Amino acid sequence: MSKKALITGITGQDGSYLTEFLLKKKYKVHGIVRRVALEDGNHRLWRLRHILKKITLHPASLESYASLVKIITRTKPDEVYHLGAQSYVDYSFKDEFSTLNTNINGTHYILSAIKEFSPKTKFYFAGSSEMFGKVREVPQSEKTPFYPRSVYGISKVAGYDLTRNYREAYNMYCCSGILFNHESPRRGFEFVTRKITHAVARIKFGLQKDLELGNLDAKRDWGHAEDYVRAMWLMLNQRVPKDYVISTGKQFSVKEFAKLAFELVGLDYKKYVKIQKNLYRPSEVRSLLGNCNKARKELNWKPKYNFKELVADMVKADLEFVKKEGY
Ligand code: NAP
Ligand code: G4F
C-alpha cells in the first residue's frame, strides 16, 4: 500500500519540490494550505500548478490547534513534513510577534496533535542554519551551540527543542533537519538570490536599471532545494530518528553570487549593484558554513548541484520567466 504524507507549507519552495519527490515515490500527498490559497489558486498555488490534480489540499491554520487536529485525525499520515513558517528573516524584525506565534505555536500544535491522535506518524521539522547565527564554531555541525540573531532564528531554536523533547519524552519518531540556505528557480522573490537573478534578467531585457542590495559581504553556504528535500525524506526513513545538518560545505558571499549571476549574461555587476544601507539587518548573520559529515555518512546524502550550477539554473529560469511574463 502506498504511504501517506502530510506537508505543511506545501505551497512554498521546498513544499513543491518535496511533493514532486514523494509523488515519484508513489506516496499519496496531502497538504495544508491557508484558505486564501484555495480562493486565489492561480496566484498562490503557482509552484504546484502542474501537479494539483495529483494531491489533496486541506484548508487549515497553523494558528489553530483544532483545525490541525481535524486534519491529522482525518488523514492519519505515515509522515508529516512541517515546512510551514514565516520564513523571511528580515520580516521577522518587522513583525516579531506573528513570526513567533506561527513558527513556535504552529510547530507545537502539530506535535501535540500527532501525539494525541496519531502517535505512530513520523515528524520532520524544518530547522535552519539561522539557529547558529553568530557562529560559535566554523564549520557548524549538529554539535555546534546555537546563537540566533533574529526572532526567526529564535523561533527555529524553539521548534528544534520542541521536536527533540517530543522524541525523548514520548518516544515519537521526530527529527529536525538543520538546513543551510537552499535556493532554486522557485525561491521567493524577496530572498537575496532570487532578487539578484530576477533583476539580472530584467536588466538584460531593459526593464530595470539597477539593483539595490544590503550587505554584500554576508556569506552563505548555498545549495539547491531539489537536493535538500531528498535529505528530508531520508531523515524520516531511518531506523532511529536523529537530527542532521544539511549543507554543501562551500561558502560564497552575496557579492560573489551577484558577480557570477551578472557574468552569466555578459554584464559587470559593479555597474548595476547599488548599496542601500536600509537593507542592512539590525543584527546580521555574517557567515554560515555547514559540516554535513553525519548526513553524508549515515544518510548517504550528498548534493548534486554545485554553486555555479545553482546560479546558472536560477539565471536561466529567470531569463525565461521575464521573457514569457514580461515582468
Ligand atoms: P517558503 O517558500 O517561504 O514557504 C513557506 C511556506 O509556509 C508557504 O507554503 C507558506 O504558505 C507557509 N506559511 C507561511 N506562514 C504561514 C502561516 N501563518 N500559516 C500557514 N502557512 C504559512 O519557505 P521554504 O524556503 O520552502 O522553506 C520551507 C521551510 O524550511 C520553512 O519552515 C523555512 O523556515 C525552513 N528553512 C528554509 C531554508 C531555505 O533556505 N529555503 C533553510 C532552512 C530552513 P503561503 O503560500 O500561504 O504563504
Ligand atoms: O536571502 P536571505 O534573505 O536569506 P537568509 O536571511 O539567509 O535566510 C534564508 O536562509 C535561512 C537558512 O540559513 C532560512 F532559515 C530562512 O528561512 C531563509 O530561507 O539573505 C541572505 C543574506 C543576508 O545576510 C542578507 O543580509 O543576504 C543579505 N542581503 C544583502 N542584500 C540581502 C539583501 N538579503 C535580502 N533578502 N535582500 C537584500 O536586498
Tab-separated table of C-alpha atoms and ligand atoms in Angstrom:
chain	number	residue	atom	x	y	z
A	1	MET	CA	0.000	0.000	0.000
A	2	SER	CA	1.284	3.476	-0.785
A	3	LYS	CA	2.426	5.683	2.072
A	4	LYS	CA	0.667	8.887	3.032
A	5	ALA	CA	2.493	12.169	3.632
A	6	LEU	CA	1.108	15.411	5.008
A	7	ILE	CA	3.038	18.606	4.221
A	8	THR	CA	2.580	21.987	5.897
A	9	GLY	CA	3.971	24.820	3.781
A	10	ILE	CA	3.247	22.783	0.643
A	11	THR	CA	2.814	25.976	-1.430
A	12	GLY	CA	6.378	27.116	-0.714
A	13	GLN	CA	9.648	26.401	-2.494
A	14	ASP	CA	10.523	23.244	-0.530
A	15	GLY	CA	6.909	22.060	-0.296
A	16	SER	CA	6.601	21.966	-4.082
A	17	TYR	CA	9.865	20.069	-4.660
A	18	LEU	CA	9.112	17.650	-1.821
A	19	THR	CA	5.663	16.963	-3.272
A	20	GLU	CA	7.179	16.100	-6.672
A	21	PHE	CA	9.753	13.881	-4.967
A	22	LEU	CA	7.148	11.993	-2.907
A	23	LEU	CA	4.777	11.554	-5.853
A	24	LYS	CA	7.637	9.909	-7.756
A	25	LYS	CA	7.970	7.535	-4.800
A	26	LYS	CA	4.237	6.738	-5.126
A	27	TYR	CA	3.167	8.488	-1.921
A	28	LYS	CA	-0.323	9.898	-1.513
A	29	VAL	CA	0.404	13.550	-0.786
A	30	HIS	CA	-1.800	15.786	1.369
A	31	GLY	CA	-1.054	19.440	2.016
A	32	ILE	CA	-2.204	22.057	4.483
A	33	VAL	CA	-2.867	25.471	2.955
A	34	ARG	CA	-4.334	28.762	4.101
A	35	ARG	CA	-7.926	29.192	2.956
A	36	VAL	CA	-6.987	32.183	0.771
A	37	ALA	CA	-4.760	29.860	-1.276
A	38	LEU	CA	-7.799	27.932	-2.428
A	39	GLU	CA	-9.680	31.153	-3.225
A	40	ASP	CA	-6.794	32.608	-5.230
A	41	GLY	CA	-5.241	29.397	-6.537
A	42	ASN	CA	-3.848	30.794	-9.762
A	43	HIS	CA	-1.613	33.187	-7.879
A	44	ARG	CA	-0.896	31.373	-4.608
A	45	LEU	CA	-0.541	27.820	-5.908
A	46	TRP	CA	1.814	28.674	-8.813
A	47	ARG	CA	4.514	26.257	-7.674
A	48	LEU	CA	2.042	23.346	-7.577
A	49	ARG	CA	0.018	24.156	-10.687
A	50	HIS	CA	1.436	21.257	-12.744
A	51	ILE	CA	0.645	18.613	-10.065
A	52	LEU	CA	-2.524	19.974	-8.449
A	53	LYS	CA	-4.679	17.094	-9.707
A	54	LYS	CA	-2.400	14.540	-8.040
A	55	ILE	CA	-2.566	15.906	-4.484
A	56	THR	CA	-5.175	16.687	-1.813
A	57	LEU	CA	-5.196	20.121	-0.205
A	58	HIS	CA	-6.817	20.886	3.158
A	59	PRO	CA	-7.530	24.422	4.357
A	60	ALA	CA	-6.298	24.957	7.926
A	61	SER	CA	-4.399	27.429	10.017
A	62	LEU	CA	-1.101	26.887	11.796
A	63	GLU	CA	-2.524	29.190	14.473
A	64	SER	CA	-5.465	26.866	15.205
A	65	TYR	CA	-4.878	23.627	17.135
A	66	ALA	CA	-8.439	22.475	16.409
A	67	SER	CA	-8.036	22.791	12.639
A	68	LEU	CA	-4.771	20.816	12.717
A	69	VAL	CA	-6.239	18.081	14.926
A	70	LYS	CA	-9.039	17.645	12.402
A	71	ILE	CA	-6.618	17.058	9.519
A	72	ILE	CA	-4.238	14.793	11.445
A	73	THR	CA	-7.217	12.696	12.615
A	74	ARG	CA	-8.734	12.504	9.136
A	75	THR	CA	-5.572	11.747	7.191
A	76	LYS	CA	-3.585	9.698	9.770
A	77	PRO	CA	-0.403	10.251	7.740
A	78	ASP	CA	2.665	7.996	7.874
A	79	GLU	CA	4.896	11.065	7.654
A	80	VAL	CA	4.405	14.766	8.413
A	81	TYR	CA	6.796	17.303	6.910
A	82	HIS	CA	6.352	20.532	8.841
A	83	LEU	CA	7.680	23.198	6.461
A	84	GLY	CA	5.087	25.931	7.034
A	85	ALA	CA	6.609	29.013	8.655
A	86	GLN	CA	7.125	32.745	8.375
A	87	SER	CA	10.455	32.051	6.682
A	88	TYR	CA	11.757	35.520	5.777
A	89	VAL	CA	14.374	36.579	8.334
A	90	ASP	CA	14.218	40.296	7.509
A	91	TYR	CA	10.429	40.353	8.034
A	92	SER	CA	10.867	38.755	11.460
A	93	PHE	CA	12.458	42.029	12.644
A	94	LYS	CA	9.345	43.894	11.473
A	95	ASP	CA	6.720	41.505	12.857
A	96	GLU	CA	8.270	39.636	15.761
A	97	PHE	CA	5.005	38.611	17.375
A	98	SER	CA	3.375	36.870	14.427
A	99	THR	CA	6.663	35.182	13.478
A	100	LEU	CA	6.946	33.698	16.978
A	101	ASN	CA	3.282	32.793	17.054
A	102	THR	CA	3.204	30.985	13.698
A	103	ASN	CA	6.591	29.330	13.993
A	104	ILE	CA	6.530	28.210	17.625
A	105	ASN	CA	2.838	27.533	18.255
A	106	GLY	CA	2.343	26.039	14.781
A	107	THR	CA	5.095	23.507	15.484
A	108	HIS	CA	3.820	22.776	18.976
A	109	TYR	CA	0.209	22.289	17.810
A	110	ILE	CA	1.229	19.761	15.165
A	111	LEU	CA	3.483	17.816	17.522
A	112	SER	CA	0.764	17.724	20.151
A	113	ALA	CA	-1.927	16.688	17.628
A	114	ILE	CA	0.310	13.827	16.407
A	115	LYS	CA	0.998	12.697	19.974
A	116	GLU	CA	-2.688	12.635	20.904
A	117	PHE	CA	-4.271	11.352	17.695
A	118	SER	CA	-1.659	9.621	15.500
A	119	PRO	CA	1.398	8.750	17.614
A	120	LYS	CA	2.934	6.427	15.012
A	121	THR	CA	3.229	9.293	12.495
A	122	LYS	CA	6.826	10.331	11.807
A	123	PHE	CA	7.552	14.059	12.065
A	124	TYR	CA	10.090	16.258	10.232
A	125	PHE	CA	10.824	19.782	11.493
A	126	ALA	CA	12.353	22.382	9.177
A	127	GLY	CA	15.189	23.652	11.340
A	128	SER	CA	17.616	26.226	9.985
A	129	SER	CA	21.254	27.298	9.935
A	130	GLU	CA	19.902	30.658	11.208
A	131	MET	CA	19.902	28.911	14.611
A	132	PHE	CA	23.738	29.149	14.565
A	133	GLY	CA	23.511	32.930	13.977
A	134	LYS	CA	26.623	34.483	15.487
A	135	VAL	CA	28.543	31.294	14.946
A	136	ARG	CA	30.395	29.661	17.852
A	137	GLU	CA	32.390	27.329	15.615
A	138	VAL	CA	33.430	27.009	11.939
A	139	PRO	CA	32.102	24.972	10.204
A	140	GLN	CA	28.809	24.327	12.031
A	141	SER	CA	27.723	20.766	12.812
A	142	GLU	CA	24.985	19.130	14.908
A	143	LYS	CA	27.211	19.701	17.956
A	144	THR	CA	27.697	23.469	17.474
A	145	PRO	CA	25.853	25.570	20.112
A	146	PHE	CA	23.101	27.887	18.835
A	147	TYR	CA	23.257	31.709	18.989
A	148	PRO	CA	20.286	33.030	16.960
A	149	ARG	CA	20.398	36.654	15.779
A	150	SER	CA	16.750	37.190	14.831
A	151	VAL	CA	13.294	36.350	16.112
A	152	TYR	CA	13.090	33.935	13.177
A	153	GLY	CA	16.215	32.152	14.437
A	154	ILE	CA	14.851	32.118	17.981
A	155	SER	CA	11.579	30.581	16.755
A	156	LYS	CA	13.511	27.828	14.954
A	157	VAL	CA	15.571	27.032	18.087
A	158	ALA	CA	12.284	26.675	19.995
A	159	GLY	CA	10.872	24.392	17.262
A	160	TYR	CA	14.056	22.317	17.324
A	161	ASP	CA	13.837	21.942	21.123
A	162	LEU	CA	10.138	21.029	20.976
A	163	THR	CA	10.883	18.384	18.345
A	164	ARG	CA	13.715	16.863	20.412
A	165	ASN	CA	11.592	16.922	23.548
A	166	TYR	CA	8.666	15.093	21.920
A	167	ARG	CA	11.139	12.486	20.655
A	168	GLU	CA	12.668	11.999	24.109
A	169	ALA	CA	9.568	12.364	26.280
A	170	TYR	CA	7.023	10.438	24.211
A	171	ASN	CA	9.260	8.139	22.174
A	172	MET	CA	7.913	9.590	18.910
A	173	TYR	CA	9.810	9.447	15.599
A	174	CYS	CA	10.714	13.148	15.329
A	175	CYS	CA	13.710	14.728	13.551
A	176	SER	CA	14.974	18.178	12.751
A	177	GLY	CA	16.858	18.946	9.584
A	178	ILE	CA	19.250	21.836	10.221
A	179	LEU	CA	19.229	23.024	6.641
A	180	PHE	CA	21.582	25.678	5.327
A	181	ASN	CA	20.306	28.124	2.692
A	182	HIS	CA	18.863	26.395	-0.342
A	183	GLU	CA	17.614	28.119	-3.434
A	184	SER	CA	16.074	27.372	-6.837
A	185	PRO	CA	14.058	28.967	-9.631
A	186	ARG	CA	11.080	28.590	-7.238
A	187	ARG	CA	12.659	30.737	-4.490
A	188	GLY	CA	10.514	33.623	-3.252
A	189	PHE	CA	11.394	36.976	-4.854
A	190	GLU	CA	12.299	38.620	-1.514
A	191	PHE	CA	15.290	36.351	-0.807
A	192	VAL	CA	18.624	37.722	-1.990
A	193	THR	CA	19.462	35.032	-4.583
A	194	ARG	CA	16.137	35.320	-6.418
A	195	LYS	CA	16.168	39.107	-6.060
A	196	ILE	CA	19.525	39.055	-7.867
A	197	THR	CA	18.692	36.562	-10.647
A	198	HIS	CA	15.320	38.185	-11.341
A	199	ALA	CA	16.982	41.623	-11.526
A	200	VAL	CA	19.730	40.264	-13.805
A	201	ALA	CA	17.079	39.053	-16.258
A	202	ARG	CA	15.100	42.305	-16.049
A	203	ILE	CA	18.242	44.401	-16.581
A	204	LYS	CA	19.235	42.212	-19.549
A	205	PHE	CA	15.808	42.835	-21.128
A	206	GLY	CA	15.942	46.575	-20.370
A	207	LEU	CA	13.130	46.506	-17.775
A	208	GLN	CA	15.250	47.657	-14.825
A	209	LYS	CA	18.263	49.995	-14.481
A	210	ASP	CA	19.955	48.889	-11.278
A	211	LEU	CA	19.713	46.566	-8.276
A	212	GLU	CA	19.617	47.757	-4.663
A	213	LEU	CA	21.170	45.374	-2.145
A	214	GLY	CA	22.203	45.477	1.522
A	215	ASN	CA	25.204	43.661	2.973
A	216	LEU	CA	27.243	42.265	0.067
A	217	ASP	CA	29.813	40.723	2.425
A	218	ALA	CA	27.399	38.287	4.088
A	219	LYS	CA	28.488	34.718	3.379
A	220	ARG	CA	26.218	31.721	2.983
A	221	ASP	CA	26.513	28.001	2.265
A	222	TRP	CA	24.088	27.841	-0.669
A	223	GLY	CA	22.639	24.588	-2.034
A	224	HIS	CA	19.807	23.614	-4.387
A	225	ALA	CA	16.335	22.928	-2.903
A	226	GLU	CA	15.922	19.827	-5.083
A	227	ASP	CA	18.864	18.216	-3.286
A	228	TYR	CA	17.670	19.287	0.157
A	229	VAL	CA	14.143	17.816	0.020
A	230	ARG	CA	15.723	14.423	-0.673
A	231	ALA	CA	17.507	14.723	2.670
A	232	MET	CA	14.193	15.415	4.472
A	233	TRP	CA	12.759	12.132	3.221
A	234	LEU	CA	15.934	10.224	4.111
A	235	MET	CA	15.718	11.528	7.695
A	236	LEU	CA	12.218	10.084	8.105
A	237	ASN	CA	13.219	6.731	6.648
A	238	GLN	CA	15.948	5.567	9.030
A	239	ARG	CA	15.824	3.056	11.859
A	240	VAL	CA	16.472	5.685	14.519
A	241	PRO	CA	15.265	9.321	14.408
A	242	LYS	CA	18.091	11.870	14.615
A	243	ASP	CA	18.832	15.500	13.709
A	244	TYR	CA	21.078	16.290	10.749
A	245	VAL	CA	22.911	19.292	9.268
A	246	ILE	CA	22.379	19.550	5.510
A	247	SER	CA	24.795	21.795	3.613
A	248	THR	CA	27.295	21.867	0.740
A	249	GLY	CA	30.383	22.687	2.820
A	250	LYS	CA	31.239	25.586	0.447
A	251	GLN	CA	30.735	29.251	1.214
A	252	PHE	CA	30.242	32.299	-1.045
A	253	SER	CA	29.424	35.951	-0.395
A	254	VAL	CA	26.380	37.810	-1.695
A	255	LYS	CA	28.866	39.784	-3.827
A	256	GLU	CA	30.217	36.566	-5.384
A	257	PHE	CA	26.675	35.391	-6.116
A	258	ALA	CA	25.849	38.698	-7.818
A	259	LYS	CA	29.156	38.792	-9.765
A	260	LEU	CA	28.553	35.328	-11.223
A	261	ALA	CA	24.859	35.934	-11.985
A	262	PHE	CA	25.655	39.142	-13.939
A	263	GLU	CA	28.640	37.493	-15.691
A	264	LEU	CA	26.371	34.717	-16.966
A	265	VAL	CA	24.509	37.290	-19.095
A	266	GLY	CA	27.688	39.152	-20.074
A	267	LEU	CA	27.289	42.072	-17.631
A	268	ASP	CA	29.537	43.557	-14.918
A	269	TYR	CA	27.697	43.639	-11.552
A	270	LYS	CA	29.675	46.733	-10.448
A	271	LYS	CA	27.794	48.844	-12.989
A	272	TYR	CA	24.375	47.868	-11.637
A	273	VAL	CA	24.521	46.979	-7.930
A	274	LYS	CA	23.843	49.880	-5.551
A	275	ILE	CA	24.273	49.550	-1.796
A	276	GLN	CA	21.242	50.601	0.244
A	277	LYS	CA	22.004	50.971	3.948
A	278	ASN	CA	18.353	50.484	4.917
A	279	LEU	CA	18.543	46.919	3.567
A	280	TYR	CA	21.054	46.003	6.282
A	281	ARG	CA	19.588	43.992	9.176
A	282	PRO	CA	19.596	45.221	12.799
A	283	SER	CA	21.681	42.157	13.716
A	284	GLU	CA	23.244	40.284	10.828
A	285	VAL	CA	24.292	36.666	10.452
A	286	ARG	CA	27.588	37.351	8.723
A	287	SER	CA	28.870	33.929	7.862
A	288	LEU	CA	27.438	30.412	7.697
A	289	LEU	CA	29.261	27.253	6.652
A	290	GLY	CA	27.955	23.747	7.292
A	291	ASN	CA	29.625	20.464	8.148
A	292	CYS	CA	27.256	17.709	6.975
A	293	ASN	CA	29.585	14.726	7.518
A	294	LYS	CA	26.949	12.987	9.654
A	295	ALA	CA	24.349	13.122	6.850
A	296	ARG	CA	26.913	12.026	4.261
A	297	LYS	CA	27.853	9.033	6.390
A	298	GLU	CA	24.547	7.939	7.911
A	299	LEU	CA	22.051	9.017	5.216
A	300	ASN	CA	24.418	8.553	2.287
A	301	TRP	CA	23.299	12.026	1.203
A	302	LYS	CA	25.322	14.457	-0.873
A	303	PRO	CA	24.322	17.410	-3.040
A	304	LYS	CA	24.213	17.017	-6.826
A	305	TYR	CA	24.320	20.748	-7.655
A	306	ASN	CA	27.383	22.925	-7.031
A	307	PHE	CA	27.319	26.719	-6.606
A	308	LYS	CA	27.906	27.529	-10.294
A	309	GLU	CA	25.185	25.123	-11.424
A	310	LEU	CA	22.754	26.593	-8.889
A	311	VAL	CA	23.340	30.191	-10.041
A	312	ALA	CA	23.177	29.128	-13.711
A	313	ASP	CA	19.883	27.272	-13.131
A	314	MET	CA	18.329	30.339	-11.480
A	315	VAL	CA	19.575	32.836	-14.084
A	316	LYS	CA	18.402	30.658	-16.979
A	317	ALA	CA	14.959	30.200	-15.394
A	318	ASP	CA	14.586	33.933	-14.728
A	319	LEU	CA	15.560	34.837	-18.307
A	320	GLU	CA	12.760	32.522	-19.462
A	321	PHE	CA	10.368	33.849	-16.800
A	322	VAL	CA	10.876	37.526	-17.703
A	323	LYS	CA	10.685	36.805	-21.434
A	324	LYS	CA	7.382	34.935	-21.004
A	325	GLU	CA	5.685	37.004	-18.298
A	326	GLY	CA	7.086	40.406	-19.262
A	327	TYR	CA	7.928	41.462	-15.663
B	1	NAP	P1	8.753	29.428	1.706
B	1	NAP	O1	8.923	29.254	0.235
B	1	NAP	O2	8.730	30.805	2.274
B	1	NAP	O3	7.401	28.661	2.119
B	1	NAP	C1	6.845	28.857	3.393
B	1	NAP	C2	5.527	28.108	3.458
B	1	NAP	O4	4.957	28.339	4.745
B	1	NAP	C3	4.489	28.550	2.421
B	1	NAP	O5	3.773	27.427	1.983
B	1	NAP	C4	3.583	29.470	3.233
B	1	NAP	O6	2.241	29.495	2.769
B	1	NAP	C5	3.607	28.776	4.575
B	1	NAP	N1	3.224	29.707	5.652
B	1	NAP	C6	3.818	30.866	5.995
B	1	NAP	N2	3.167	31.451	7.005
B	1	NAP	C7	2.109	30.646	7.289
B	1	NAP	C8	1.032	30.720	8.211
B	1	NAP	N3	0.901	31.724	9.058
B	1	NAP	N4	0.130	29.716	8.205
B	1	NAP	C9	0.233	28.683	7.347
B	1	NAP	N5	1.229	28.564	6.438
B	1	NAP	C10	2.149	29.538	6.422
B	1	NAP	O7	9.879	28.634	2.505
B	1	NAP	P2	10.850	27.458	2.026
B	1	NAP	O8	12.094	28.069	1.510
B	1	NAP	O9	10.089	26.491	1.210
B	1	NAP	O10	11.231	26.806	3.431
B	1	NAP	C11	10.458	25.750	3.981
B	1	NAP	C12	10.753	25.662	5.478
B	1	NAP	O11	12.142	25.438	5.673
B	1	NAP	C13	10.426	26.895	6.289
B	1	NAP	O12	9.996	26.475	7.557
B	1	NAP	C14	11.742	27.628	6.407
B	1	NAP	O13	11.759	28.428	7.563
B	1	NAP	C15	12.693	26.454	6.505
B	1	NAP	N6	14.054	26.672	6.003
B	1	NAP	C16	14.271	27.147	4.751
B	1	NAP	C17	15.560	27.280	4.279
B	1	NAP	C18	15.849	27.793	2.891
B	1	NAP	O14	16.988	28.190	2.640
B	1	NAP	N7	14.893	27.763	1.981
B	1	NAP	C19	16.638	26.927	5.105
B	1	NAP	C20	16.378	26.423	6.379
B	1	NAP	C21	15.081	26.285	6.816
B	1	NAP	P3	1.659	30.670	1.830
B	1	NAP	O15	1.976	30.230	0.424
B	1	NAP	O16	0.217	30.658	2.122
B	1	NAP	O17	2.349	31.938	2.228
B	2	G4F	O1	18.324	35.552	1.126
B	2	G4F	P1	18.217	35.966	2.558
B	2	G4F	O2	17.063	36.838	2.897
B	2	G4F	O3	18.274	34.644	3.414
B	2	G4F	P2	18.633	34.361	4.944
B	2	G4F	O4	18.414	35.534	5.802
B	2	G4F	O5	19.985	33.742	4.974
B	2	G4F	O6	17.525	33.279	5.341
B	2	G4F	C1	17.228	32.167	4.496
B	2	G4F	O7	18.069	31.087	4.861
B	2	G4F	C2	17.851	30.578	6.191
B	2	G4F	C3	18.859	29.445	6.406
B	2	G4F	O8	20.065	29.967	6.900
B	2	G4F	C4	16.422	30.098	6.290
B	2	G4F	F1	16.204	29.531	7.518
B	2	G4F	C5	15.469	31.256	6.051
B	2	G4F	O9	14.128	30.768	6.072
B	2	G4F	C6	15.747	31.833	4.662
B	2	G4F	O10	15.398	30.857	3.704
B	2	G4F	O11	19.548	36.762	2.968
B	2	G4F	C7	20.836	36.218	2.790
B	2	G4F	C8	21.888	37.272	3.081
B	2	G4F	C9	21.668	38.018	4.404
B	2	G4F	O12	22.888	38.113	5.074
B	2	G4F	C10	21.197	39.398	3.985
B	2	G4F	O13	21.565	40.444	4.883
B	2	G4F	O14	21.829	38.270	2.063
B	2	G4F	C11	21.942	39.551	2.670
B	2	G4F	N1	21.330	40.546	1.774
B	2	G4F	C12	22.007	41.587	1.197
B	2	G4F	N2	21.151	42.332	0.471
B	2	G4F	C13	20.055	40.614	1.399
B	2	G4F	C14	19.927	41.736	0.579
B	2	G4F	N3	19.001	39.807	1.681
B	2	G4F	C15	17.797	40.122	1.112
B	2	G4F	N4	16.750	39.308	1.344
B	2	G4F	N5	17.638	41.233	0.309
B	2	G4F	C16	18.673	42.071	0.023
B	2	G4F	O15	18.498	43.058	-0.699
